[in-house]
Short mmCIF file of C-alpha atoms in Angstrom, two decimals:
data_model
loop_
_atom_site.label_atom_id
_atom_site.label_comp_id
_atom_site.label_asym_id
_atom_site.label_seq_id
_atom_site.Cartn_x
_atom_site.Cartn_y
_atom_site.Cartn_z
CA SER A 496 -179.26 10.67 54.71
CA SER A 497 -180.30 14.22 55.54
CA TYR A 498 -181.98 16.52 53.05
CA HIS A 499 -183.51 19.96 53.11
CA HIS A 500 -187.24 20.27 52.89
CA VAL A 501 -188.23 22.05 49.71
CA PRO A 502 -191.76 23.40 49.96
CA ASN A 503 -194.13 22.61 47.14
CA PHE A 504 -194.81 26.14 45.89
CA ALA A 505 -197.26 24.90 43.31
CA GLU A 506 -199.61 23.98 46.13
CA ASN A 507 -199.08 27.14 48.15
CA GLY A 508 -198.59 30.31 46.09
CA ASP A 509 -198.80 32.53 49.18
CA GLU A 510 -195.78 30.83 50.73
CA PHE A 511 -193.85 31.31 47.47
CA ASN A 512 -194.73 35.03 47.28
CA SER A 513 -193.79 35.48 50.92
CA SER A 514 -190.44 33.76 50.39
CA ILE A 515 -189.65 35.91 47.36
CA GLN A 516 -190.59 39.09 49.24
CA ASP A 517 -188.32 38.07 52.14
CA LEU A 518 -185.42 37.43 49.76
CA VAL A 519 -185.93 40.78 48.02
CA ALA A 520 -186.08 42.57 51.39
CA GLN A 521 -182.85 40.87 52.51
CA MET A 522 -181.09 41.77 49.27
CA HIS A 523 -182.30 45.37 49.50
CA SER A 524 -181.05 45.65 53.08
CA ARG A 525 -177.64 44.21 52.20
CA LEU A 526 -177.26 46.45 49.14
CA THR A 527 -178.25 49.53 51.17
CA THR A 528 -175.70 48.67 53.84
CA MET A 529 -172.96 48.05 51.26
CA GLY A 530 -173.78 51.27 49.41
CA SER A 531 -173.61 53.30 52.61
CA SER A 532 -170.32 51.69 53.54
CA ILE A 533 -168.82 52.38 50.10
CA LEU A 534 -169.93 56.03 50.14
CA SER A 535 -168.53 56.49 53.65
CA LYS A 536 -165.17 55.05 52.59
CA MET A 537 -165.13 57.24 49.48
CA ASP A 538 -165.79 60.32 51.63
CA ASP A 539 -162.92 59.34 53.93
CA MET A 540 -160.62 58.83 50.95
CA GLY A 541 -161.65 62.21 49.53
CA ARG A 542 -160.77 63.91 52.82
CA GLN A 543 -157.40 62.14 52.87
CA VAL A 544 -156.68 63.18 49.28
CA ASP A 545 -157.60 66.78 50.11
CA ALA A 546 -155.24 66.72 53.12
CA LEU A 547 -152.44 65.30 50.95
CA GLU A 548 -153.03 67.97 48.31
CA ARG A 549 -152.75 70.68 50.98
CA GLN A 550 -149.46 69.13 52.13
CA VAL A 551 -148.17 68.97 48.55
CA ASP A 552 -149.17 72.61 48.00
CA ALA A 553 -147.29 73.62 51.14
CA LEU A 554 -144.22 71.66 50.02
CA GLU A 555 -144.41 73.18 46.53
CA LYS A 556 -144.58 76.69 47.99
CA ALA A 557 -141.66 75.98 50.32
CA ASN A 558 -139.65 74.43 47.46
CA THR A 559 -140.47 77.33 45.12
CA HIS A 560 -139.34 79.81 47.76
CA TYR A 561 -136.15 77.82 48.30
CA SER A 562 -135.53 77.45 44.54
CA SER A 563 -136.07 81.16 43.85
CA SER A 564 -133.57 82.12 46.56
CA ALA A 565 -130.89 79.73 45.23
CA SER A 566 -128.30 81.40 43.03
CA SER A 567 -127.44 78.42 40.83
CA PRO A 568 -129.05 78.60 37.34
CA LYS A 569 -129.10 74.79 37.27
CA SER A 570 -131.53 74.62 40.22
CA SER A 571 -134.07 76.84 38.46
CA ARG A 572 -134.45 74.31 35.65
CA LEU A 573 -135.46 71.48 38.00
CA PRO A 574 -139.13 70.67 38.54
CA THR A 575 -140.53 72.29 41.69
CA SER A 576 -141.80 68.99 43.09
CA PRO A 577 -141.74 65.24 42.41
CA VAL A 578 -145.49 65.44 41.70
CA GLN A 579 -144.95 67.99 38.93
CA ALA A 580 -142.08 65.97 37.52
CA SER A 581 -144.16 62.79 37.24
CA THR A 582 -147.65 64.16 36.49
CA PRO A 583 -148.46 65.87 33.20
CA LYS A 584 -150.45 69.09 33.66
CA SER A 585 -153.37 67.62 31.73
CA HIS A 586 -153.76 64.91 34.42
CA ARG A 587 -153.64 67.18 37.45
CA ARG A 588 -156.95 67.94 39.14
CA ASN A 589 -157.94 71.53 39.72
CA ARG A 590 -157.62 71.70 43.52
CA SER A 591 -160.19 74.48 43.81
CA GLN A 592 -162.89 72.09 42.59
CA PRO A 593 -164.23 69.32 44.89
CA CYS A 594 -163.37 65.76 43.96
CA GLU A 595 -166.26 64.17 42.10
CA VAL A 596 -166.98 60.50 42.57
#
């Protein structure tokens, strides 16, 4: 049957230290790569959220203009956007501040 050779580290401490250093270097490299990838994806998501917020602002302004020109009193009592209807003011992010991650 086949088996993997396991070095006898008790006899060769230098080989053990070298193996540990290699493992630590590999882990560090992988973690650095993952961290960079995660930060890049978060930046992309932040840009997408900012673009969506600009679109929502434009829709809110257009809807507000449309609502203020409507003559029906019933229309003035409706929320100005679905976002405002479903999101309490306390949970809305101040759009003038950058998104913190």
